CSV table of C-alpha atoms and ligand atoms in Angstrom, one decimal:
chain,number,residue,atom,x,y,z
A,1,MET,CA,0.0,0.0,0.0
A,2,GLY,CA,1.9,3.1,1.2
A,3,GLY,CA,0.8,6.7,1.0
A,4,ARG,CA,1.7,10.2,2.0
A,5,VAL,CA,2.6,11.7,5.4
A,6,LEU,CA,2.9,15.3,6.4
A,7,SER,CA,5.5,15.4,9.3
A,8,VAL,CA,5.2,18.5,11.4
A,9,ALA,CA,8.0,19.6,13.8
A,10,SER,CA,10.0,22.5,15.1
A,11,GLU,CA,13.4,21.0,14.2
A,12,CYS,CA,14.9,18.8,11.4
A,13,VAL,CA,18.4,17.8,10.5
A,14,PRO,CA,20.2,19.2,8.5
A,15,LEU,CA,18.2,22.5,8.8
A,16,VAL,CA,17.8,23.2,12.4
A,17,LYS,CA,18.7,21.2,15.5
A,18,THR,CA,18.8,21.5,19.3
A,19,GLY,CA,18.4,17.9,20.2
A,20,GLY,CA,17.5,14.3,19.2
A,21,LEU,CA,14.1,15.4,17.9
A,22,ALA,CA,15.8,17.0,14.9
A,23,ASP,CA,17.8,13.8,14.1
A,24,VAL,CA,14.7,11.7,14.1
A,25,VAL,CA,12.5,14.1,12.1
A,26,GLY,CA,15.3,14.4,9.5
A,27,ALA,CA,15.9,10.6,9.3
A,28,LEU,CA,12.3,9.4,9.1
A,29,PRO,CA,11.6,10.4,5.5
A,30,GLY,CA,14.5,8.5,4.1
A,31,ALA,CA,13.7,5.5,6.2
A,32,LEU,CA,10.0,5.5,5.2
A,33,ALA,CA,10.6,6.0,1.5
A,34,GLY,CA,11.8,2.4,1.2
A,35,LYS,CA,8.5,1.3,2.8
A,36,GLY,CA,6.3,3.1,0.2
A,37,TRP,CA,5.5,6.2,2.4
A,38,GLU,CA,6.3,9.6,1.0
A,39,MET,CA,7.0,12.0,3.8
A,40,ARG,CA,7.2,15.8,3.6
A,41,VAL,CA,8.4,17.9,6.6
A,42,LEU,CA,6.8,21.1,7.6
A,43,LEU,CA,9.0,23.5,9.6
A,44,PRO,CA,8.9,27.2,10.6
A,45,ALA,CA,11.1,29.3,8.3
A,46,TYR,CA,13.4,30.6,11.1
A,47,ARG,CA,15.7,33.4,10.2
A,48,SER,CA,18.6,31.0,9.6
A,49,LEU,CA,16.5,29.2,7.0
A,50,ARG,CA,14.9,32.0,5.0
A,51,ALA,CA,17.9,32.7,2.7
A,52,GLN,CA,18.0,29.1,1.8
A,53,ALA,CA,14.3,29.2,0.7
A,54,ALA,CA,14.7,32.4,-1.3
A,55,GLY,CA,13.8,31.0,-4.7
A,56,TRP,CA,11.3,28.3,-3.6
A,57,PRO,CA,7.8,28.4,-4.9
A,58,VAL,CA,4.8,29.3,-2.7
A,59,VAL,CA,2.5,26.3,-2.4
A,60,PHE,CA,0.1,27.3,0.2
A,61,GLU,CA,-1.1,30.5,1.9
A,62,GLU,CA,-2.8,31.4,5.1
A,63,PRO,CA,-3.9,35.1,5.3
A,64,ASP,CA,-4.8,35.2,8.9
A,65,LEU,CA,-1.9,33.8,11.0
A,66,TRP,CA,-2.0,35.7,14.3
A,67,GLY,CA,-1.1,39.1,13.1
A,68,GLY,CA,0.3,38.5,9.6
A,69,THR,CA,0.2,36.1,6.7
A,70,GLY,CA,1.9,32.8,6.3
A,71,ARG,CA,3.2,31.4,3.1
A,72,VAL,CA,4.4,27.8,2.7
A,73,LEU,CA,7.5,27.4,0.5
A,74,ALA,CA,8.4,24.0,-1.0
A,75,GLY,CA,11.9,22.8,-1.7
A,76,LYS,CA,14.5,20.0,-1.4
A,77,VAL,CA,17.3,19.9,1.1
A,78,ALA,CA,19.7,17.0,1.1
A,79,GLY,CA,17.1,14.8,-0.5
A,80,LEU,CA,14.4,15.8,2.0
A,81,SER,CA,11.1,17.3,0.8
A,82,VAL,CA,10.7,20.4,3.0
A,83,LEU,CA,7.8,22.8,3.5
A,84,LEU,CA,8.8,26.0,5.2
A,85,LEU,CA,6.2,28.1,6.9
A,86,ASP,CA,7.3,31.7,6.2
A,87,ALA,CA,5.7,34.0,8.6
A,88,PRO,CA,8.3,36.7,9.4
A,89,HIS,CA,6.2,38.2,12.2
A,90,LEU,CA,6.5,34.9,14.1
A,91,TYR,CA,9.8,33.3,13.0
A,92,ASP,CA,12.2,35.9,11.5
A,93,ARG,CA,14.0,36.6,14.8
A,94,GLU,CA,17.4,36.5,16.3
A,95,GLY,CA,18.3,33.3,18.2
A,96,GLY,CA,17.3,29.6,18.2
A,97,PRO,CA,14.0,28.0,17.5
A,98,TYR,CA,12.5,28.8,20.9
A,99,SER,CA,14.5,31.7,22.4
A,100,SER,CA,16.3,34.9,21.6
A,101,PRO,CA,19.6,35.8,23.3
A,102,VAL,CA,17.6,37.2,26.2
A,103,GLY,CA,15.3,34.2,26.9
A,104,GLU,CA,12.3,32.2,25.6
A,105,HIS,CA,10.1,34.0,23.2
A,106,PRO,CA,7.0,35.1,25.1
A,107,ASP,CA,4.7,34.2,22.3
A,108,ASN,CA,5.9,30.6,21.8
A,109,ALA,CA,2.3,29.3,22.3
A,110,ILE,CA,1.2,31.3,19.3
A,111,ARG,CA,4.3,30.7,17.2
A,112,PHE,CA,3.7,26.9,17.4
A,113,ALA,CA,0.0,27.1,17.2
A,114,ALA,CA,0.5,28.8,13.9
A,115,LEU,CA,2.7,26.0,12.7
A,116,SER,CA,0.1,23.5,13.8
A,117,TRP,CA,-2.8,25.5,12.3
A,118,VAL,CA,-1.1,25.5,8.8
A,119,ALA,CA,-0.2,21.8,9.2
A,120,ALA,CA,-3.8,20.9,9.9
A,121,ARG,CA,-5.0,23.1,6.9
A,122,ILE,CA,-2.5,21.5,4.5
A,123,ALA,CA,-3.6,18.0,5.8
A,124,ARG,CA,-7.3,18.8,5.5
A,125,GLU,CA,-7.2,20.7,2.2
A,126,GLY,CA,-4.1,19.3,0.5
A,127,LEU,CA,-1.6,21.2,-1.7
A,128,ALA,CA,-2.4,21.6,-5.4
A,129,ASP,CA,-0.7,18.3,-6.2
A,130,TRP,CA,-0.2,16.6,-2.9
A,131,LYS,CA,-2.7,15.5,-0.3
A,132,PRO,CA,-1.4,13.6,2.8
A,133,ASP,CA,-3.1,10.5,4.2
A,134,VAL,CA,-1.5,11.0,7.6
A,135,LEU,CA,-0.4,14.0,9.7
A,136,HIS,CA,2.5,13.1,11.9
A,137,ALA,CA,3.0,15.6,14.7
A,138,HIS,CA,6.1,15.7,16.9
A,139,ASP,CA,6.1,17.0,20.5
A,140,TRP,CA,4.3,19.9,22.0
A,141,GLN,CA,5.2,22.3,19.2
A,142,ALA,CA,3.0,20.4,16.8
A,143,GLY,CA,0.5,19.1,19.5
A,144,LEU,CA,-2.3,21.4,18.4
A,145,ALA,CA,-2.2,20.0,14.8
A,146,PRO,CA,-4.3,16.9,15.7
A,147,ALA,CA,-6.5,19.1,17.9
A,148,TYR,CA,-7.2,21.4,14.9
A,149,LEU,CA,-8.1,18.4,12.8
A,150,ALA,CA,-10.4,17.1,15.6
A,151,TYR,CA,-12.2,20.4,16.2
A,152,HIS,CA,-12.1,22.0,12.8
A,153,GLY,CA,-12.5,18.9,10.5
A,154,ALA,CA,-10.0,16.3,9.5
A,155,GLY,CA,-10.9,15.9,5.9
A,156,GLY,CA,-10.3,12.1,6.1
A,157,VAL,CA,-6.7,12.5,7.4
A,158,LYS,CA,-5.5,10.4,10.3
A,159,SER,CA,-3.2,11.9,12.9
A,160,VAL,CA,-0.2,10.5,14.9
A,161,LEU,CA,1.5,12.3,17.7
A,162,THR,CA,5.0,11.3,18.8
A,163,ILE,CA,6.2,12.2,22.2
A,164,HIS,CA,10.0,12.8,22.1
A,165,ASN,CA,10.1,14.2,25.6
A,166,ILE,CA,7.1,14.5,27.9
A,167,ALA,CA,8.9,17.0,30.1
A,168,PHE,CA,8.1,19.8,27.6
A,169,GLN,CA,4.3,20.3,27.5
A,170,GLY,CA,3.6,23.6,25.8
A,171,TRP,CA,1.6,25.4,28.5
A,172,ALA,CA,-0.6,28.4,28.0
A,173,PRO,CA,-3.1,30.2,30.3
A,174,ALA,CA,-6.8,29.5,30.0
A,175,HIS,CA,-7.8,32.9,28.7
A,176,MET,CA,-5.9,32.0,25.5
A,177,LEU,CA,-8.3,29.2,24.5
A,178,GLY,CA,-10.2,31.3,22.0
A,179,ILE,CA,-7.0,33.1,20.8
A,180,LEU,CA,-5.6,29.6,20.0
A,181,ARG,CA,-8.7,28.8,18.0
A,182,LEU,CA,-9.8,26.0,20.4
A,183,PRO,CA,-13.5,25.5,21.3
A,184,ALA,CA,-14.8,26.5,24.7
A,185,HIS,CA,-16.9,23.3,24.9
A,186,ALA,CA,-13.7,21.3,25.1
A,187,PHE,CA,-12.3,23.1,28.1
A,188,HIS,CA,-12.7,20.4,30.6
A,189,SER,CA,-10.4,17.9,32.2
A,190,GLU,CA,-11.2,15.1,29.8
A,191,ALA,CA,-10.2,17.2,26.9
A,192,LEU,CA,-8.2,20.5,26.7
A,193,GLU,CA,-8.0,21.7,30.3
A,194,TYR,CA,-4.7,21.0,32.0
A,195,TYR,CA,-4.2,22.2,35.6
A,196,GLY,CA,-6.3,25.2,35.0
A,197,GLY,CA,-4.6,26.1,31.7
A,198,ILE,CA,-3.9,24.6,28.3
A,199,SER,CA,-1.2,22.3,27.3
A,200,SER,CA,-0.6,21.8,23.6
A,201,LEU,CA,0.9,18.4,24.2
A,202,LYS,CA,-2.2,17.3,26.2
A,203,ALA,CA,-4.4,18.7,23.4
A,204,GLY,CA,-2.6,16.4,21.0
A,205,LEU,CA,-2.7,13.5,23.3
A,206,VAL,CA,-6.5,13.6,23.7
A,207,THR,CA,-7.2,14.2,20.0
A,208,ALA,CA,-4.6,12.2,17.9
A,209,ASP,CA,-5.8,9.0,16.3
A,210,TRP,CA,-2.6,7.3,17.6
A,211,ILE,CA,0.2,8.2,20.0
A,212,THR,CA,3.7,6.9,19.9
A,213,THR,CA,6.7,7.5,22.0
A,214,VAL,CA,10.3,6.8,21.1
A,215,SER,CA,11.0,3.6,23.0
A,216,PRO,CA,9.0,0.7,24.4
A,217,SER,CA,10.3,1.2,27.9
A,218,TYR,CA,9.4,5.0,27.9
A,219,ALA,CA,5.9,4.1,26.6
A,220,ALA,CA,5.5,2.0,29.8
A,221,GLU,CA,7.3,4.5,32.1
A,222,ILE,CA,5.1,7.5,31.2
A,223,LEU,CA,2.0,5.7,32.5
A,224,ARG,CA,3.6,6.1,36.0
A,225,PRO,CA,3.7,9.4,37.9
A,226,GLU,CA,7.5,9.4,38.3
A,227,PHE,CA,7.9,9.7,34.5
A,228,GLY,CA,4.5,10.9,33.2
A,229,MET,CA,5.0,14.4,34.6
A,230,GLY,CA,1.3,15.0,35.1
A,231,LEU,CA,0.1,13.4,31.9
A,232,GLU,CA,0.2,9.8,33.1
A,233,GLY,CA,-3.6,9.8,33.6
A,234,VAL,CA,-4.2,11.2,30.1
A,235,LEU,CA,-2.0,8.5,28.7
A,236,ALA,CA,-3.6,5.7,30.7
A,237,ALA,CA,-7.0,6.8,29.4
A,238,ARG,CA,-5.7,6.5,25.8
A,239,GLY,CA,-3.8,3.3,26.6
A,240,PRO,CA,-5.1,1.3,23.6
A,241,VAL,CA,-3.7,3.7,21.1
A,242,VAL,CA,-0.3,4.3,22.7
A,243,SER,CA,2.8,2.4,21.5
A,244,GLY,CA,6.6,2.7,21.7
A,245,ILE,CA,8.7,2.7,18.5
A,246,LEU,CA,12.4,2.8,19.1
A,247,ASN,CA,14.3,5.6,17.3
A,248,GLY,CA,17.1,4.6,15.0
A,249,VAL,CA,20.1,6.6,13.9
A,250,ASP,CA,21.1,7.6,10.4
A,251,THR,CA,23.8,5.0,9.9
A,252,ALA,CA,25.2,6.8,6.8
A,253,LEU,CA,25.7,10.0,8.8
A,254,TRP,CA,27.0,8.2,11.9
A,255,SER,CA,29.4,5.7,10.4
A,256,PRO,CA,32.9,4.6,11.3
A,257,GLU,CA,33.6,4.1,7.6
A,258,ALA,CA,33.0,7.8,7.2
A,259,ALA,CA,35.1,8.8,10.1
A,260,ASP,CA,38.5,10.5,9.7
A,261,PRO,CA,40.4,8.2,9.6
A,262,PRO,CA,37.9,5.6,8.7
A,263,PHE,CA,37.7,2.3,10.6
A,264,SER,CA,35.5,-0.8,11.0
A,265,ALA,CA,34.9,-3.6,13.4
A,266,LYS,CA,37.5,-5.6,11.6
A,267,SER,CA,40.1,-3.0,11.5
A,268,LEU,CA,40.3,-0.6,14.5
A,269,THR,CA,43.6,1.1,13.6
A,270,GLY,CA,41.6,4.2,12.4
A,271,LYS,CA,39.9,4.4,15.8
A,272,ALA,CA,43.2,4.3,17.7
A,273,LYS,CA,44.5,7.1,15.5
A,274,ALA,CA,41.3,9.1,16.1
A,275,ARG,CA,41.8,8.7,19.9
A,276,GLU,CA,45.4,9.9,19.6
A,277,ASN,CA,44.2,13.0,17.6
A,278,LEU,CA,41.6,13.8,20.2
A,279,CYS,CA,44.1,13.5,23.1
A,280,ALA,CA,46.4,15.8,21.2
A,281,GLU,CA,43.6,18.3,20.4
A,282,PHE,CA,42.6,18.5,24.1
A,283,GLY,CA,46.0,18.1,25.6
A,284,LEU,CA,45.2,14.8,27.3
A,285,ASP,CA,47.3,11.9,28.3
A,286,VAL,CA,45.0,9.1,29.5
A,287,PRO,CA,46.4,5.6,30.2
A,288,GLY,CA,43.0,4.0,30.7
A,289,PRO,CA,39.7,4.4,28.9
A,290,LEU,CA,38.8,7.8,27.5
A,291,ALA,CA,35.2,8.6,28.2
A,292,ILE,CA,33.0,11.3,26.6
A,293,VAL,CA,29.8,13.1,27.4
A,294,VAL,CA,28.0,14.8,24.5
A,295,SER,CA,24.8,16.2,26.0
A,296,ARG,CA,22.6,19.1,27.1
A,297,LEU,CA,24.0,19.8,30.6
A,298,THR,CA,20.7,19.5,32.5
A,299,ASP,CA,19.3,17.7,35.5
A,300,GLN,CA,17.5,15.2,33.1
A,301,LYS,CA,20.9,14.0,31.8
A,302,GLY,CA,22.3,13.3,35.3
A,303,ILE,CA,25.3,15.7,34.7
A,304,ASP,CA,25.3,16.7,38.3
A,305,LEU,CA,26.5,13.2,39.2
A,306,LEU,CA,29.7,13.5,37.2
A,307,PRO,CA,31.7,15.5,39.9
A,308,LYS,CA,30.9,12.7,42.3
A,309,VAL,CA,32.0,9.9,40.0
A,310,ILE,CA,34.7,11.1,37.7
A,311,PRO,CA,37.5,11.7,40.4
A,312,ASP,CA,37.6,7.9,41.2
A,313,PHE,CA,37.5,7.1,37.5
A,314,VAL,CA,40.5,9.4,36.8
A,315,LEU,CA,42.4,8.0,39.8
A,316,GLY,CA,41.8,4.6,38.2
A,317,GLY,CA,43.4,5.7,34.9
A,318,GLY,CA,40.4,7.1,33.0
A,319,GLY,CA,39.9,10.4,31.3
A,320,LEU,CA,36.9,12.4,30.2
A,321,ILE,CA,36.0,15.0,27.5
A,322,VAL,CA,32.7,16.8,28.0
A,323,LEU,CA,31.0,18.6,25.1
A,324,GLY,CA,27.8,20.3,26.0
A,325,SER,CA,25.9,23.4,27.2
A,326,GLY,CA,23.0,24.2,29.4
A,327,ASP,CA,22.6,24.9,33.1
A,328,PRO,CA,25.2,27.5,34.1
A,329,ALA,CA,25.9,25.7,37.4
A,330,MET,CA,26.6,22.4,35.6
A,331,GLU,CA,28.7,24.2,33.0
A,332,GLY,CA,30.7,25.6,36.0
A,333,ALA,CA,31.0,22.2,37.6
A,334,MET,CA,32.3,20.7,34.4
A,335,ARG,CA,34.9,23.5,34.1
A,336,GLY,CA,35.8,22.7,37.7
A,337,LEU,CA,36.5,19.1,36.9
A,338,ALA,CA,38.8,20.0,34.0
A,339,ALA,CA,40.7,22.5,36.3
A,340,ARG,CA,41.1,19.8,38.9
A,341,PHE,CA,42.4,17.1,36.5
A,342,PRO,CA,44.4,18.8,33.9
A,343,GLY,CA,45.7,16.4,31.2
A,344,ARG,CA,42.9,14.0,32.1
A,345,VAL,CA,39.6,15.9,31.9
A,346,ALA,CA,38.7,18.5,29.2
A,347,VAL,CA,35.5,20.5,28.7
A,348,ARG,CA,34.1,22.3,25.7
A,349,ILE,CA,31.1,24.4,26.5
A,350,GLY,CA,29.0,24.9,23.4
A,351,TYR,CA,27.4,23.0,20.5
A,352,ASP,CA,29.7,21.5,17.9
A,353,GLU,CA,28.3,18.8,15.5
A,354,ALA,CA,31.7,18.1,13.8
A,355,LEU,CA,33.5,17.7,17.2
A,356,SER,CA,30.7,15.4,18.4
A,357,HIS,CA,31.5,13.1,15.4
A,358,ARG,CA,35.2,13.1,16.3
A,359,LEU,CA,34.5,12.4,19.9
A,360,PHE,CA,32.3,9.3,19.1
A,361,ALA,CA,34.9,8.0,16.7
A,362,GLY,CA,37.9,8.4,19.0
A,363,ALA,CA,36.6,7.7,22.5
A,364,ASP,CA,36.5,4.4,24.4
A,365,ALA,CA,33.2,5.0,26.2
A,366,VAL,CA,30.2,7.4,26.2
A,367,LEU,CA,28.5,8.2,29.5
A,368,VAL,CA,24.7,8.7,29.6
A,369,PRO,CA,23.6,8.8,33.3
A,370,SER,CA,20.1,10.2,32.5
A,371,ARG,CA,17.4,10.3,35.2
A,372,PHE,CA,14.9,9.8,32.4
A,373,GLU,CA,15.6,9.2,28.7
A,374,PRO,CA,12.8,8.8,26.2
A,375,CYS,CA,15.1,7.2,23.7
A,376,GLY,CA,18.6,8.8,23.7
A,377,LEU,CA,20.8,8.8,20.6
A,378,THR,CA,24.3,9.2,21.9
A,379,GLN,CA,24.4,5.7,23.4
A,380,MET,CA,23.5,4.4,19.9
A,381,TYR,CA,26.2,6.5,18.2
A,382,GLY,CA,28.5,5.0,20.8
A,383,LEU,CA,27.5,1.4,19.8
A,384,ARG,CA,28.0,2.3,16.2
A,385,PHE,CA,31.6,3.5,16.8
A,386,GLY,CA,32.6,0.8,19.3
A,387,THR,CA,32.6,3.5,22.0
A,388,LEU,CA,31.0,1.5,24.8
A,389,PRO,CA,28.0,3.1,26.4
A,390,VAL,CA,27.7,3.4,30.2
A,391,VAL,CA,24.1,4.1,30.8
A,392,SER,CA,21.4,4.3,33.5
A,393,LEU,CA,18.7,1.7,33.0
A,394,VAL,CA,15.8,4.0,32.0
A,395,GLY,CA,13.7,4.5,28.9
A,396,GLY,CA,15.4,3.9,25.6
A,397,LEU,CA,18.8,3.4,27.3
A,398,ALA,CA,17.4,0.2,28.8
A,399,ASP,CA,16.1,-0.8,25.4
A,400,THR,CA,19.4,-0.4,23.4
A,401,VAL,CA,22.3,-1.4,25.7
A,402,ILE,CA,23.0,-4.9,27.0
A,403,GLY,CA,24.8,-4.4,30.3
A,404,ALA,CA,27.9,-6.5,31.1
A,405,SER,CA,27.1,-9.0,33.8
A,406,PRO,CA,28.4,-12.5,34.5
A,407,ALA,CA,25.5,-13.9,32.5
A,408,THR,CA,25.8,-11.6,29.4
A,409,LEU,CA,29.6,-11.8,29.4
A,410,ALA,CA,29.3,-15.6,29.5
A,411,ALA,CA,26.7,-15.6,26.7
A,412,GLY,CA,28.9,-13.1,24.7
A,413,THR,CA,26.0,-10.6,24.3
A,414,ALA,CA,27.1,-7.6,26.4
A,415,THR,CA,27.4,-4.2,24.6
A,416,GLY,CA,28.1,-1.8,27.4
A,417,VAL,CA,27.7,-1.1,31.1
A,418,THR,CA,24.3,-0.4,32.7
A,419,PHE,CA,23.4,0.8,36.2
A,420,HIS,CA,20.4,1.4,38.4
A,421,PRO,CA,19.2,3.3,40.4
A,422,VAL,CA,20.3,6.6,39.0
A,423,ASP,CA,22.6,7.8,41.8
A,424,ALA,CA,26.2,8.5,42.3
A,425,LEU,CA,26.9,5.1,44.0
A,426,ALA,CA,25.5,3.0,41.2
A,427,PHE,CA,27.2,5.2,38.6
A,428,ARG,CA,30.5,5.0,40.4
A,429,GLN,CA,30.2,1.2,40.5
A,430,ALA,CA,29.5,1.2,36.8
A,431,MET,CA,32.6,3.3,36.1
A,432,ALA,CA,34.7,0.9,38.2
A,433,LYS,CA,33.3,-2.0,36.1
A,434,LEU,CA,34.3,-0.1,33.0
A,435,LEU,CA,37.9,0.2,34.3
A,436,GLU,CA,37.9,-3.5,35.2
A,437,LEU,CA,36.7,-4.5,31.7
A,438,SER,CA,39.3,-2.2,30.1
A,439,ARG,CA,42.1,-4.1,31.8
A,440,GLN,CA,40.9,-7.4,30.1
A,441,PRO,CA,41.8,-6.8,26.4
A,442,LYS,CA,40.1,-9.9,25.1
A,443,LEU,CA,36.8,-9.1,26.9
A,444,TRP,CA,37.1,-5.5,25.9
A,445,ALA,CA,37.6,-6.4,22.2
A,446,LYS,CA,34.6,-8.7,22.4
A,447,LEU,CA,32.4,-6.0,23.9
A,448,ARG,CA,33.5,-3.6,21.2
A,449,GLN,CA,32.7,-6.1,18.5
A,450,ASN,CA,29.2,-6.7,20.0
A,451,ALA,CA,28.5,-3.0,20.3
A,452,MET,CA,29.5,-2.4,16.6
A,453,ALA,CA,27.4,-5.3,15.5
A,454,HIS,CA,24.3,-4.2,17.4
A,455,PRO,CA,21.7,-2.9,14.9
A,456,VAL,CA,20.9,0.8,15.5
A,457,GLY,CA,19.6,1.7,12.0
A,458,TRP,CA,16.0,2.6,11.1
A,459,GLU,CA,15.0,-0.7,9.3
A,460,VAL,CA,12.9,-2.3,12.1
A,461,SER,CA,11.3,1.0,13.3
A,462,ALA,CA,10.6,2.3,9.9
A,463,ALA,CA,8.6,-0.9,9.3
A,464,ASP,CA,6.8,-0.3,12.5
A,465,TYR,CA,5.8,3.3,11.5
A,466,ALA,CA,4.8,2.1,8.1
A,467,GLY,CA,2.7,-0.6,9.7
A,468,LEU,CA,1.0,1.9,11.9
A,469,TYR,CA,0.2,4.2,9.0
A,470,GLU,CA,-1.2,1.2,7.1
A,471,ARG,CA,-3.5,0.3,10.0
A,472,LEU,CA,-4.7,3.8,10.5
A,473,THR,CA,-5.5,4.4,6.8
A,474,ALA,CA,-6.9,0.9,6.0
B,501,ADP,P1,18.0,15.1,23.8
B,501,ADP,O1,17.2,15.2,22.5
B,501,ADP,O2,17.2,14.9,25.0
B,501,ADP,O3,18.9,16.3,24.0
B,501,ADP,P2,19.3,12.8,22.5
B,501,ADP,O4,20.3,11.9,23.0
B,501,ADP,O5,18.0,12.2,22.0
B,501,ADP,O6,19.0,13.9,23.7
B,501,ADP,O7,19.8,13.7,21.3
B,501,ADP,C1,20.8,14.7,21.5
B,501,ADP,C2,21.4,15.0,20.2
B,501,ADP,O8,22.1,16.2,20.2
B,501,ADP,C3,22.5,14.0,19.7
B,501,ADP,O9,22.5,14.0,18.3
B,501,ADP,C4,23.7,14.6,20.3
B,501,ADP,O10,24.9,14.1,19.6
B,501,ADP,C5,23.5,16.1,20.1
B,501,ADP,N1,24.2,17.0,21.0
B,501,ADP,C6,23.9,17.3,22.3
B,501,ADP,N2,24.7,18.2,22.8
B,501,ADP,C7,25.6,18.5,21.8
B,501,ADP,C8,26.7,19.4,21.6
B,501,ADP,N3,27.0,20.2,22.7
B,501,ADP,N4,27.3,19.5,20.5
B,501,ADP,C9,27.0,18.7,19.4
B,501,ADP,N5,25.9,17.8,19.5
B,501,ADP,C10,25.2,17.7,20.6
């Protein structure tokens, strides 16, 4: 069968990225093309994207987009079919997708309502030569798109909402209900009302035909209050239409064969060279395993645990490079670690895609001590590059890494080190285990082989999404 899908999101690789959402939105169209589903991605035309779309044709217009007009421009970027919603009064601003240099945009509720509104209109009415069968909305920024289909007419289109992170819920005060073009009759706890206000994520959750999240474990976790963050009841009520589909990674983009120098599971000389280069670049001399962290520096990611864990690891011979930005206190703590252990710990505060590739290629281990992790991508990049993941057993981390234990080592299946609960003690023990494994070259080589052989591509998950679209549109 197959058909057409309009994917709606606030980020998409290679156009705009702040986190894993962008990787997934950018990889899905290619993965689904092989399954007979043609996907186009609708994004806001942020300032950084407008020049790129200069010559693109206008394929849709919305005259009344909260204080200005919106024009949808169609083009191709790196093989992706992209639709950019050009509405300068909303998106042509300094800064990232959500904030200016001085903080979050105060009108984010409207900025992303506008994206969702146009998405719903395109889904319902179609473009001149293209009518989707499914609208696939991602996270709170697109959460109102299924709601607009539900309350303003769906035109036969089915909707899917994917939760990439339930911690971000898109809250707006109750008085904005009408402004957001949502019906007053739906302002009750079973529909749009959320703790006295409106949440665009909840609006999507109560109106979408299907809900997915990005790993089976997270799909189960968010039914519980510790992980559901206030939405567990909403999800429980919709239980029959909720499923977990694990993210994949773009294996062409994240490939040891494409690293500099290239390497493979059979020949790791290139990896050793990449490690040397990294140590030279960062002025490190590390006798034991070289670990990395590539992450937002936030409480979710368990970054605050590092100062309690890394000193022992360094004393045991290990080293660490941190690439990330976020919470100023955590940035300071990371700088503190580097100052305390010169030659063994280095920190780069900022966002650097090219450096992240070099880190995954050259390091021995990647640390992901998250308190919750819907899927997580960096542990999968680690597997792909033979950079052993050390992860907490939550969400997608639990679904992608097989922790070294007497049983898994005997069976020859381990791909990394896992720990639980998410605290400094368990994390410290995991790092001690990593050191111990690194001193056993045969075992270490086997772990690395297993990791590199573990499938992290989109094949299985793309088939799952295609199967879901098929069932919805049958
Ligand atoms: P999240 O989306 O919660 O931040 P994920 O693990 O799903 O976490 O995705 C994070 C993505 O962002 C990965 O592709 C990771 O490599 C990338 N990333 C995070 N921080 C940085 C950084 N400072 N520089 C480069 N890439 C980064």
